[in-house]
Amino acid sequence: MGDKLRFGILGCGVIGPHHARAITSLDDAEVVAVADVVPERARKLASEYGCRWYNDLSDLLSSATPDVVCICTPSGMHARNAVAVLEAGKDVVVEKPIDVTLEAADQLISAQRATGRKVAVISQHRFDPATQAVRDAAESGRFGRLTSGSAEVRWWRSQSYYDSGGWRGTWELDGGGVLINQAIHSIDLLQWLMGPVVEVTAYTGLLAHERIEVEDTAVAILRFASGAIGNIVATTAAYPGLTARITVHGDHGSAVIDDDKLDYFHIASNGDAGADYGAGGSGNQAEKVMEEYGATTSSPGAGADPGSLSMAHRDQIQDFIEAIREDREPLVNAEEGRKALAIILGTYESARTGKPVRIQE
Ligand SMILES: NC(=O)c1ccc[n+]([C@@H]2O[C@H](COP(=O)([O-])OP(=O)(O)OC[C@H]3O[C@@H](n4cnc5c(N)ncnc54)[C@H](O)[C@@H]3O)[C@@H](O)[C@H]2O)c1
């Protein structure tokens, strides 16, 4: 390993400080500068980490000479901020979503290709042990033929959450509501576990909030390229807020991830589905499977606890550092980050038009 990689952070609101904590928890990375249009936020974060602070990206890039910049600004600014970083010859970590339109995502992908720099789009739950276990099982065909899968996010966000930032709940800068801001994590995992989504049919509604332009509740039906079918149920209008749950089912096994933990896992023994009838879930193998991943069924993923959120980011940033050092692609590069966005935008189009929508590759 060479010297520590020098990180800058753009945007010091809710998520910027998690990036700072994740970066400084790694041996071979340091935060050298932060920037925010609100000077007080930048100054405060800089004082916690003993680094420099600026009011904008261009000063951060020219004065602090970081190797990598984390983009933690409102979603509709991500691609333009990231392209500026790439064009300055630096690598970039972009918070989710990659941006709010496919045009912007494609501009970022083009800039990445033109500059040859590296891009990671945050999807920190791909690094949870539960997700890794289910992905390995699905990829190696241990669930048999995949038949259905679901992503269900039944959360609550108060009106004051939406009122806390002028960009929240706007089409221009949030890009939508619960689907693109909250459920995107589960949607990305569902497509990573089940394979590409080819078509979506959806309904959305704004049911429990005011002064926002976007949906707080959505239901979608999905068709996967494999022929499997699935669904998304996503809401920030389910008081008091329940869990985020992902299920994967095949003709030889099933798995359920609940709030980032492996809640249920079963694979038929000897590849034989055995019983003629089944219901209720038998022979939960989750604890045993988690042992193989050095974790338990109660190991934290990246839940609501602020500490664990930073730690899940740490795993993804560690992957990014290794990708830079080894000159390989990070697990979630720009093309990977685009996939969840394409599904979400297809969902909005279907809800708007009342018709099934093909997902744009
Ligand atoms: N991965 C996750 O779990 C996770 C969690 C929360 C937020 N996010 C994402 O992080 C992004 C930011 O969300 P947040 O909740 O931190 O929002 P926020 O409003 O709390 O913070 C955004 C910050 O960016 C600053 N900013 C705006 N324009 C700027 C500019 N041109 N230059 C510099 N700074 C600028 C704002 O002043 C603000 O401090 C969003 O895209 C969101 O989707 C991801």
Short mmCIF file of C-alpha atoms and ligand atoms in Angstrom, two decimals:
data_model
loop_
_atom_site.label_atom_id
_atom_site.label_comp_id
_atom_site.label_asym_id
_atom_site.label_seq_id
_atom_site.Cartn_x
_atom_site.Cartn_y
_atom_site.Cartn_z
CA MET A 1 0.00 0.00 0.00
CA GLY A 2 1.17 3.49 -0.77
CA ASP A 3 0.29 6.70 1.04
CA LYS A 4 -3.17 7.34 2.37
CA LEU A 5 -5.76 8.27 -0.25
CA ARG A 6 -6.81 11.89 0.20
CA PHE A 7 -10.62 12.35 0.25
CA GLY A 8 -12.68 15.49 -0.13
CA ILE A 9 -16.40 15.63 0.72
CA LEU A 10 -18.87 17.87 -1.12
CA GLY A 11 -22.05 18.45 0.90
CA CYS A 12 -21.95 18.45 4.71
CA GLY A 13 -25.63 17.85 5.52
CA VAL A 14 -27.01 14.53 6.81
CA ILE A 15 -24.88 12.05 4.85
CA GLY A 16 -21.60 13.97 4.41
CA PRO A 17 -20.54 13.37 8.04
CA HIS A 18 -21.13 9.61 7.60
CA HIS A 19 -18.67 9.63 4.73
CA ALA A 20 -16.15 11.44 6.94
CA ARG A 21 -16.59 8.87 9.71
CA ALA A 22 -16.36 5.94 7.29
CA ILE A 23 -13.23 7.29 5.56
CA THR A 24 -11.38 8.06 8.78
CA SER A 25 -12.15 4.57 10.13
CA LEU A 26 -10.00 3.13 7.32
CA ASP A 27 -6.22 2.79 7.68
CA ASP A 28 -5.30 3.98 4.22
CA ALA A 29 -7.65 6.93 3.76
CA GLU A 30 -7.97 10.45 5.19
CA VAL A 31 -10.32 13.42 4.82
CA VAL A 32 -8.33 16.44 3.63
CA ALA A 33 -11.17 18.87 2.90
CA VAL A 34 -14.92 19.38 2.93
CA ALA A 35 -17.17 21.90 1.18
CA ASP A 36 -20.73 23.13 1.47
CA VAL A 37 -22.60 26.17 0.20
CA VAL A 38 -23.62 26.71 3.81
CA PRO A 39 -20.28 27.76 5.33
CA GLU A 40 -21.24 26.84 8.89
CA ARG A 41 -21.84 23.21 7.92
CA ALA A 42 -18.47 22.92 6.19
CA ARG A 43 -16.65 24.68 9.02
CA LYS A 44 -18.25 22.43 11.65
CA LEU A 45 -17.41 19.19 9.86
CA ALA A 46 -13.87 20.41 9.11
CA SER A 47 -13.29 21.23 12.76
CA GLU A 48 -14.31 17.69 13.75
CA TYR A 49 -11.82 16.14 11.34
CA GLY A 50 -9.07 18.75 11.45
CA CYS A 51 -9.24 19.38 7.71
CA ARG A 52 -9.71 22.36 5.39
CA TRP A 53 -13.12 23.67 4.37
CA TYR A 54 -14.47 25.50 1.35
CA ASN A 55 -17.74 26.85 -0.01
CA ASP A 56 -17.61 25.17 -3.38
CA LEU A 57 -16.27 22.29 -5.37
CA SER A 58 -13.86 24.24 -7.56
CA ASP A 59 -11.98 25.61 -4.53
CA LEU A 60 -11.94 22.18 -2.93
CA LEU A 61 -10.47 20.67 -6.10
CA SER A 62 -7.87 23.35 -6.78
CA SER A 63 -6.71 24.11 -3.23
CA ALA A 64 -6.94 20.80 -1.37
CA THR A 65 -5.86 18.51 -4.27
CA PRO A 66 -7.81 15.44 -3.12
CA ASP A 67 -7.43 12.05 -4.86
CA VAL A 68 -11.14 11.24 -4.45
CA VAL A 69 -14.24 13.38 -3.84
CA CYS A 70 -17.47 12.07 -2.27
CA ILE A 71 -20.55 13.79 -3.71
CA CYS A 72 -23.09 14.24 -0.89
CA THR A 73 -25.18 17.04 -2.40
CA PRO A 74 -28.91 16.87 -3.30
CA SER A 75 -29.60 14.07 -5.78
CA GLY A 76 -30.27 16.21 -8.87
CA MET A 77 -26.75 17.71 -8.62
CA HIS A 78 -24.86 14.40 -8.46
CA ALA A 79 -23.87 13.89 -12.10
CA ARG A 80 -22.84 17.49 -12.74
CA ASN A 81 -20.74 17.56 -9.55
CA ALA A 82 -19.21 14.17 -10.33
CA VAL A 83 -18.37 15.12 -13.92
CA ALA A 84 -16.51 18.21 -12.63
CA VAL A 85 -14.48 15.96 -10.31
CA LEU A 86 -13.67 13.49 -13.11
CA GLU A 87 -12.66 16.30 -15.46
CA ALA A 88 -10.27 17.56 -12.76
CA GLY A 89 -8.58 14.16 -12.97
CA LYS A 90 -9.90 12.77 -9.65
CA ASP A 91 -11.90 9.67 -8.76
CA VAL A 92 -15.42 10.08 -7.39
CA VAL A 93 -17.85 8.42 -4.98
CA VAL A 94 -21.42 9.51 -5.72
CA GLU A 95 -24.22 9.16 -3.21
CA LYS A 96 -27.35 7.40 -4.41
CA PRO A 97 -29.15 7.93 -6.70
CA ILE A 98 -26.55 8.35 -9.46
CA ASP A 99 -28.73 11.33 -10.49
CA VAL A 100 -32.42 11.86 -11.18
CA THR A 101 -32.52 11.39 -14.98
CA LEU A 102 -31.00 8.80 -17.31
CA GLU A 103 -29.55 11.65 -19.42
CA ALA A 104 -27.56 12.89 -16.43
CA ALA A 105 -26.51 9.35 -15.51
CA ASP A 106 -25.32 8.80 -19.08
CA GLN A 107 -23.31 12.03 -19.02
CA LEU A 108 -21.55 10.74 -15.93
CA ILE A 109 -20.90 7.36 -17.57
CA SER A 110 -19.48 9.12 -20.67
CA ALA A 111 -17.23 11.32 -18.53
CA GLN A 112 -16.00 8.26 -16.64
CA ARG A 113 -15.12 6.52 -19.90
CA ALA A 114 -13.49 9.62 -21.39
CA THR A 115 -11.33 10.33 -18.34
CA GLY A 116 -10.60 6.72 -17.38
CA ARG A 117 -11.12 7.66 -13.72
CA LYS A 118 -13.12 5.53 -11.29
CA VAL A 119 -16.70 6.04 -10.12
CA ALA A 120 -18.59 4.34 -7.32
CA VAL A 121 -22.30 4.93 -6.69
CA ILE A 122 -23.28 4.31 -3.09
CA SER A 123 -25.43 1.23 -2.51
CA GLN A 124 -23.97 0.28 0.83
CA HIS A 125 -26.33 -2.60 1.53
CA ARG A 126 -24.77 -4.66 -1.24
CA PHE A 127 -21.93 -5.12 1.26
CA ASP A 128 -24.09 -6.44 4.11
CA PRO A 129 -23.27 -10.09 4.94
CA ALA A 130 -26.95 -11.04 4.47
CA THR A 131 -27.01 -9.56 0.97
CA GLN A 132 -23.73 -11.20 0.04
CA ALA A 133 -25.01 -14.60 1.20
CA VAL A 134 -28.23 -14.36 -0.81
CA ARG A 135 -26.43 -13.02 -3.87
CA ASP A 136 -23.90 -15.90 -3.80
CA ALA A 137 -26.72 -18.44 -3.47
CA ALA A 138 -28.76 -16.87 -6.27
CA GLU A 139 -25.77 -16.56 -8.60
CA SER A 140 -24.74 -20.17 -8.12
CA GLY A 141 -28.31 -21.35 -8.76
CA ARG A 142 -28.87 -22.75 -5.28
CA PHE A 143 -32.42 -21.37 -5.09
CA GLY A 144 -33.17 -23.27 -8.30
CA ARG A 145 -35.14 -21.41 -10.92
CA LEU A 146 -35.94 -17.97 -9.53
CA THR A 147 -39.71 -17.50 -9.53
CA SER A 148 -40.49 -14.31 -7.60
CA GLY A 149 -38.93 -11.56 -5.53
CA SER A 150 -40.08 -8.53 -3.64
CA ALA A 151 -38.82 -5.31 -2.12
CA GLU A 152 -41.05 -3.86 0.57
CA VAL A 153 -40.16 -0.65 2.40
CA ARG A 154 -42.85 0.39 4.84
CA TRP A 155 -41.43 3.43 6.56
CA TRP A 156 -42.63 6.68 8.04
CA ARG A 157 -41.24 10.15 7.37
CA SER A 158 -42.93 13.07 9.09
CA GLN A 159 -43.90 16.27 7.34
CA SER A 160 -41.00 17.97 9.13
CA TYR A 161 -38.58 15.58 7.37
CA TYR A 162 -39.84 16.81 3.98
CA ASP A 163 -39.79 20.41 5.21
CA SER A 164 -36.17 20.07 6.44
CA GLY A 165 -34.57 20.79 3.07
CA GLY A 166 -35.95 22.80 0.15
CA TRP A 167 -34.84 20.07 -2.28
CA ARG A 168 -36.68 17.23 -0.56
CA GLY A 169 -39.83 16.02 -2.28
CA THR A 170 -39.11 17.95 -5.51
CA TRP A 171 -38.89 16.40 -8.98
CA GLU A 172 -35.92 18.57 -9.91
CA LEU A 173 -33.57 17.77 -7.05
CA ASP A 174 -34.98 14.71 -5.21
CA GLY A 175 -36.07 13.15 -8.52
CA GLY A 176 -39.20 11.67 -6.95
CA GLY A 177 -40.31 10.51 -3.54
CA VAL A 178 -40.08 7.29 -1.59
CA LEU A 179 -38.95 5.19 -4.56
CA ILE A 180 -35.89 7.23 -5.50
CA ASN A 181 -34.93 8.45 -2.06
CA GLN A 182 -35.70 5.64 0.38
CA ALA A 183 -36.61 2.44 -1.49
CA ILE A 184 -33.76 2.73 -4.00
CA HIS A 185 -31.56 0.65 -1.71
CA SER A 186 -34.01 -2.27 -1.70
CA ILE A 187 -34.74 -1.87 -5.43
CA ASP A 188 -31.04 -2.03 -6.23
CA LEU A 189 -30.65 -5.16 -4.09
CA LEU A 190 -33.71 -6.82 -5.64
CA GLN A 191 -32.36 -6.38 -9.18
CA TRP A 192 -28.87 -7.43 -8.05
CA LEU A 193 -30.24 -10.63 -6.49
CA MET A 194 -32.92 -11.49 -9.09
CA GLY A 195 -31.28 -10.18 -12.25
CA PRO A 196 -32.35 -7.41 -14.64
CA VAL A 197 -35.89 -6.02 -14.62
CA VAL A 198 -37.38 -5.73 -18.11
CA GLU A 199 -40.87 -4.32 -17.49
CA VAL A 200 -42.79 -2.51 -14.77
CA THR A 201 -46.43 -1.60 -14.11
CA ALA A 202 -47.11 0.76 -11.22
CA TYR A 203 -49.38 2.96 -9.16
CA THR A 204 -48.13 5.82 -7.03
CA GLY A 205 -49.86 8.20 -4.63
CA LEU A 206 -49.25 11.19 -2.40
CA LEU A 207 -51.36 10.23 0.59
CA ALA A 208 -50.03 11.49 3.91
CA HIS A 209 -47.88 14.55 3.23
CA GLU A 210 -48.27 18.11 2.00
CA ARG A 211 -46.12 20.60 0.13
CA ILE A 212 -44.26 17.93 -1.84
CA GLU A 213 -44.53 17.26 -5.55
CA VAL A 214 -43.81 13.54 -5.43
CA GLU A 215 -45.15 10.18 -4.25
CA ASP A 216 -45.05 8.97 -0.66
CA THR A 217 -46.52 5.58 -1.59
CA ALA A 218 -45.88 3.30 -4.56
CA VAL A 219 -46.69 -0.23 -5.65
CA ALA A 220 -45.12 -1.79 -8.72
CA ILE A 221 -45.23 -5.16 -10.45
CA LEU A 222 -42.01 -6.28 -12.13
CA ARG A 223 -41.05 -8.72 -14.83
CA PHE A 224 -37.45 -9.92 -14.69
CA ALA A 225 -35.40 -10.96 -17.72
CA SER A 226 -35.33 -14.51 -16.31
CA GLY A 227 -39.12 -14.74 -16.52
CA ALA A 228 -39.53 -14.37 -12.75
CA ILE A 229 -42.04 -11.80 -11.52
CA GLY A 230 -41.89 -9.50 -8.52
CA ASN A 231 -43.18 -6.48 -6.72
CA ILE A 232 -42.17 -3.30 -4.97
CA VAL A 233 -44.21 -1.79 -2.13
CA ALA A 234 -42.68 1.44 -0.91
CA THR A 235 -44.05 4.09 1.40
CA THR A 236 -42.98 6.80 3.80
CA ALA A 237 -46.61 7.01 4.91
CA ALA A 238 -46.84 3.87 7.10
CA TYR A 239 -46.84 5.17 10.66
CA PRO A 240 -44.91 4.35 12.85
CA GLY A 241 -42.58 2.83 10.24
CA LEU A 242 -41.91 -0.88 9.85
CA THR A 243 -39.07 -2.83 8.31
CA ALA A 244 -37.48 -2.93 4.87
CA ARG A 245 -37.84 -6.48 3.57
CA ILE A 246 -36.47 -8.23 0.51
CA THR A 247 -37.55 -11.72 -0.51
CA VAL A 248 -36.12 -14.04 -3.14
CA HIS A 249 -37.88 -17.27 -4.08
CA GLY A 250 -37.03 -20.16 -6.34
CA ASP A 251 -38.16 -23.75 -6.85
CA HIS A 252 -35.34 -25.02 -4.59
CA GLY A 253 -35.10 -22.35 -1.95
CA SER A 254 -36.06 -18.97 -0.54
CA ALA A 255 -34.46 -16.14 1.40
CA VAL A 256 -35.79 -13.17 3.33
CA ILE A 257 -33.67 -10.18 4.33
CA ASP A 258 -35.38 -8.02 6.91
CA ASP A 259 -33.79 -4.70 7.88
CA ASP A 260 -30.47 -5.87 6.42
CA LYS A 261 -30.41 -9.10 8.41
CA LEU A 262 -30.92 -12.61 7.08
CA ASP A 263 -34.32 -13.48 8.52
CA TYR A 264 -34.93 -16.70 6.61
CA PHE A 265 -32.91 -18.91 4.30
CA HIS A 266 -33.69 -22.38 3.06
CA ILE A 267 -32.24 -24.47 0.29
CA ALA A 268 -33.57 -27.97 -0.44
CA SER A 269 -31.09 -30.66 0.52
CA ASN A 270 -29.28 -32.52 -2.29
CA GLY A 271 -30.81 -30.10 -4.74
CA ASP A 272 -34.14 -31.91 -4.30
CA ALA A 273 -37.17 -29.81 -3.46
CA GLY A 274 -38.54 -32.85 -1.56
CA ALA A 275 -41.95 -32.23 -0.04
CA ASP A 276 -45.08 -32.08 -2.16
CA TYR A 277 -46.66 -29.24 -0.22
CA GLY A 278 -45.15 -26.41 1.78
CA ALA A 279 -46.13 -23.30 3.69
CA GLY A 280 -45.01 -21.39 6.72
CA GLY A 281 -41.27 -21.73 6.08
CA SER A 282 -39.51 -24.79 7.44
CA GLY A 283 -35.91 -25.49 8.40
CA ASN A 284 -34.54 -21.99 8.71
CA GLN A 285 -30.84 -22.23 7.76
CA ALA A 286 -30.15 -18.51 8.20
CA GLU A 287 -27.94 -18.80 11.30
CA LYS A 288 -25.77 -21.47 9.69
CA VAL A 289 -25.39 -19.50 6.45
CA MET A 290 -24.44 -16.34 8.31
CA GLU A 291 -21.68 -18.26 10.14
CA GLU A 292 -20.09 -18.93 6.75
CA TYR A 293 -19.94 -15.15 6.23
CA GLY A 294 -18.44 -14.50 9.66
CA ALA A 295 -21.69 -12.95 10.85
CA THR A 296 -24.89 -13.84 12.69
CA THR A 297 -28.55 -13.26 11.94
CA SER A 298 -28.42 -10.34 14.36
CA SER A 299 -25.24 -8.79 12.93
CA PRO A 300 -26.00 -5.20 12.04
CA GLY A 301 -26.26 -4.32 8.42
CA ALA A 302 -26.75 -0.65 7.83
CA GLY A 303 -29.94 0.15 9.69
CA ALA A 304 -31.23 3.36 11.14
CA ASP A 305 -28.46 3.56 13.76
CA PRO A 306 -26.07 6.33 12.66
CA GLY A 307 -23.00 4.32 13.64
CA SER A 308 -23.94 1.35 11.52
CA LEU A 309 -24.82 3.59 8.54
CA SER A 310 -21.24 4.87 8.51
CA MET A 311 -19.89 1.35 8.85
CA ALA A 312 -21.77 0.09 5.80
CA HIS A 313 -20.40 3.06 3.86
CA ARG A 314 -16.97 2.08 5.14
CA ASP A 315 -17.20 -1.31 3.44
CA GLN A 316 -18.12 0.27 0.12
CA ILE A 317 -15.42 2.93 0.38
CA GLN A 318 -12.91 0.20 1.24
CA ASP A 319 -13.95 -1.60 -1.96
CA PHE A 320 -13.46 1.66 -3.87
CA ILE A 321 -9.96 2.18 -2.45
CA GLU A 322 -9.03 -1.38 -3.41
CA ALA A 323 -10.45 -0.81 -6.90
CA ILE A 324 -8.20 2.25 -7.28
CA ARG A 325 -5.13 0.46 -5.91
CA GLU A 326 -5.72 -2.67 -7.99
CA ASP A 327 -6.98 -0.81 -11.06
CA ARG A 328 -10.23 -2.78 -11.22
CA GLU A 329 -13.88 -1.76 -11.29
CA PRO A 330 -15.59 -1.11 -7.92
CA LEU A 331 -18.55 -3.39 -7.13
CA VAL A 332 -21.05 -0.59 -7.81
CA ASN A 333 -19.65 1.45 -10.69
CA ALA A 334 -21.64 4.03 -12.68
CA GLU A 335 -23.27 1.45 -14.96
CA GLU A 336 -24.37 -0.55 -11.91
CA GLY A 337 -25.65 2.61 -10.21
CA ARG A 338 -27.76 3.43 -13.27
CA LYS A 339 -29.78 0.19 -13.03
CA ALA A 340 -31.91 1.09 -10.00
CA LEU A 341 -32.55 4.55 -11.47
CA ALA A 342 -33.83 3.05 -14.74
CA ILE A 343 -36.31 0.84 -12.84
CA ILE A 344 -37.51 3.76 -10.71
CA LEU A 345 -37.98 6.08 -13.68
CA GLY A 346 -39.87 3.30 -15.48
CA THR A 347 -42.11 3.01 -12.43
CA TYR A 348 -42.89 6.74 -12.52
CA GLU A 349 -43.66 6.58 -16.23
CA SER A 350 -46.00 3.63 -15.74
CA ALA A 351 -47.83 5.37 -12.89
CA ARG A 352 -48.17 8.48 -15.07
CA THR A 353 -49.34 6.74 -18.24
CA GLY A 354 -51.24 3.81 -16.73
CA LYS A 355 -49.31 1.45 -19.03
CA PRO A 356 -46.57 -1.15 -18.60
CA VAL A 357 -43.14 0.34 -19.32
CA ARG A 358 -40.06 -1.39 -20.76
CA ILE A 359 -36.98 -0.61 -18.70
CA GLN A 360 -34.37 1.35 -20.68
CA GLU A 361 -30.97 -0.27 -20.73
N1 LIG B 1 -26.75 6.11 1.24
C1 LIG B 1 -27.63 6.51 2.16
O1 LIG B 1 -28.09 5.75 3.00
C2 LIG B 1 -28.06 7.97 2.16
C3 LIG B 1 -28.66 8.51 3.30
C4 LIG B 1 -29.02 9.86 3.27
C5 LIG B 1 -28.84 10.62 2.13
N2 LIG B 1 -28.29 10.04 1.02
C6 LIG B 1 -28.11 10.84 -0.22
O2 LIG B 1 -27.18 11.87 0.03
C7 LIG B 1 -27.54 13.05 -0.68
C8 LIG B 1 -27.65 14.20 0.32
O3 LIG B 1 -28.67 13.91 1.24
P1 LIG B 1 -28.68 14.58 2.70
O4 LIG B 1 -29.80 13.93 3.43
O5 LIG B 1 -27.33 14.60 3.27
O6 LIG B 1 -29.13 16.08 2.28
P2 LIG B 1 -28.85 17.41 3.09
O7 LIG B 1 -29.76 18.44 2.54
O8 LIG B 1 -28.86 17.14 4.56
O9 LIG B 1 -27.33 17.75 2.69
C9 LIG B 1 -26.96 18.21 1.40
C10 LIG B 1 -25.89 19.28 1.60
O10 LIG B 1 -25.41 19.70 0.32
C11 LIG B 1 -25.18 21.11 0.41
N3 LIG B 1 -25.14 21.65 -0.95
C12 LIG B 1 -26.17 21.92 -1.78
N4 LIG B 1 -25.72 22.39 -2.95
C13 LIG B 1 -24.37 22.43 -2.86
C14 LIG B 1 -23.34 22.81 -3.75
N5 LIG B 1 -23.62 23.25 -4.98
N6 LIG B 1 -22.06 22.72 -3.30
C15 LIG B 1 -21.78 22.30 -2.06
N7 LIG B 1 -22.73 21.90 -1.18
C16 LIG B 1 -24.01 21.97 -1.57
C17 LIG B 1 -26.33 21.62 1.25
O11 LIG B 1 -26.05 22.89 1.82
C18 LIG B 1 -26.43 20.52 2.32
O12 LIG B 1 -25.64 20.82 3.45
C19 LIG B 1 -28.86 12.76 -1.38
O13 LIG B 1 -28.61 12.47 -2.73
C20 LIG B 1 -29.39 11.52 -0.67
O14 LIG B 1 -30.14 10.68 -1.53
C21 LIG B 1 -27.90 8.75 1.02
#
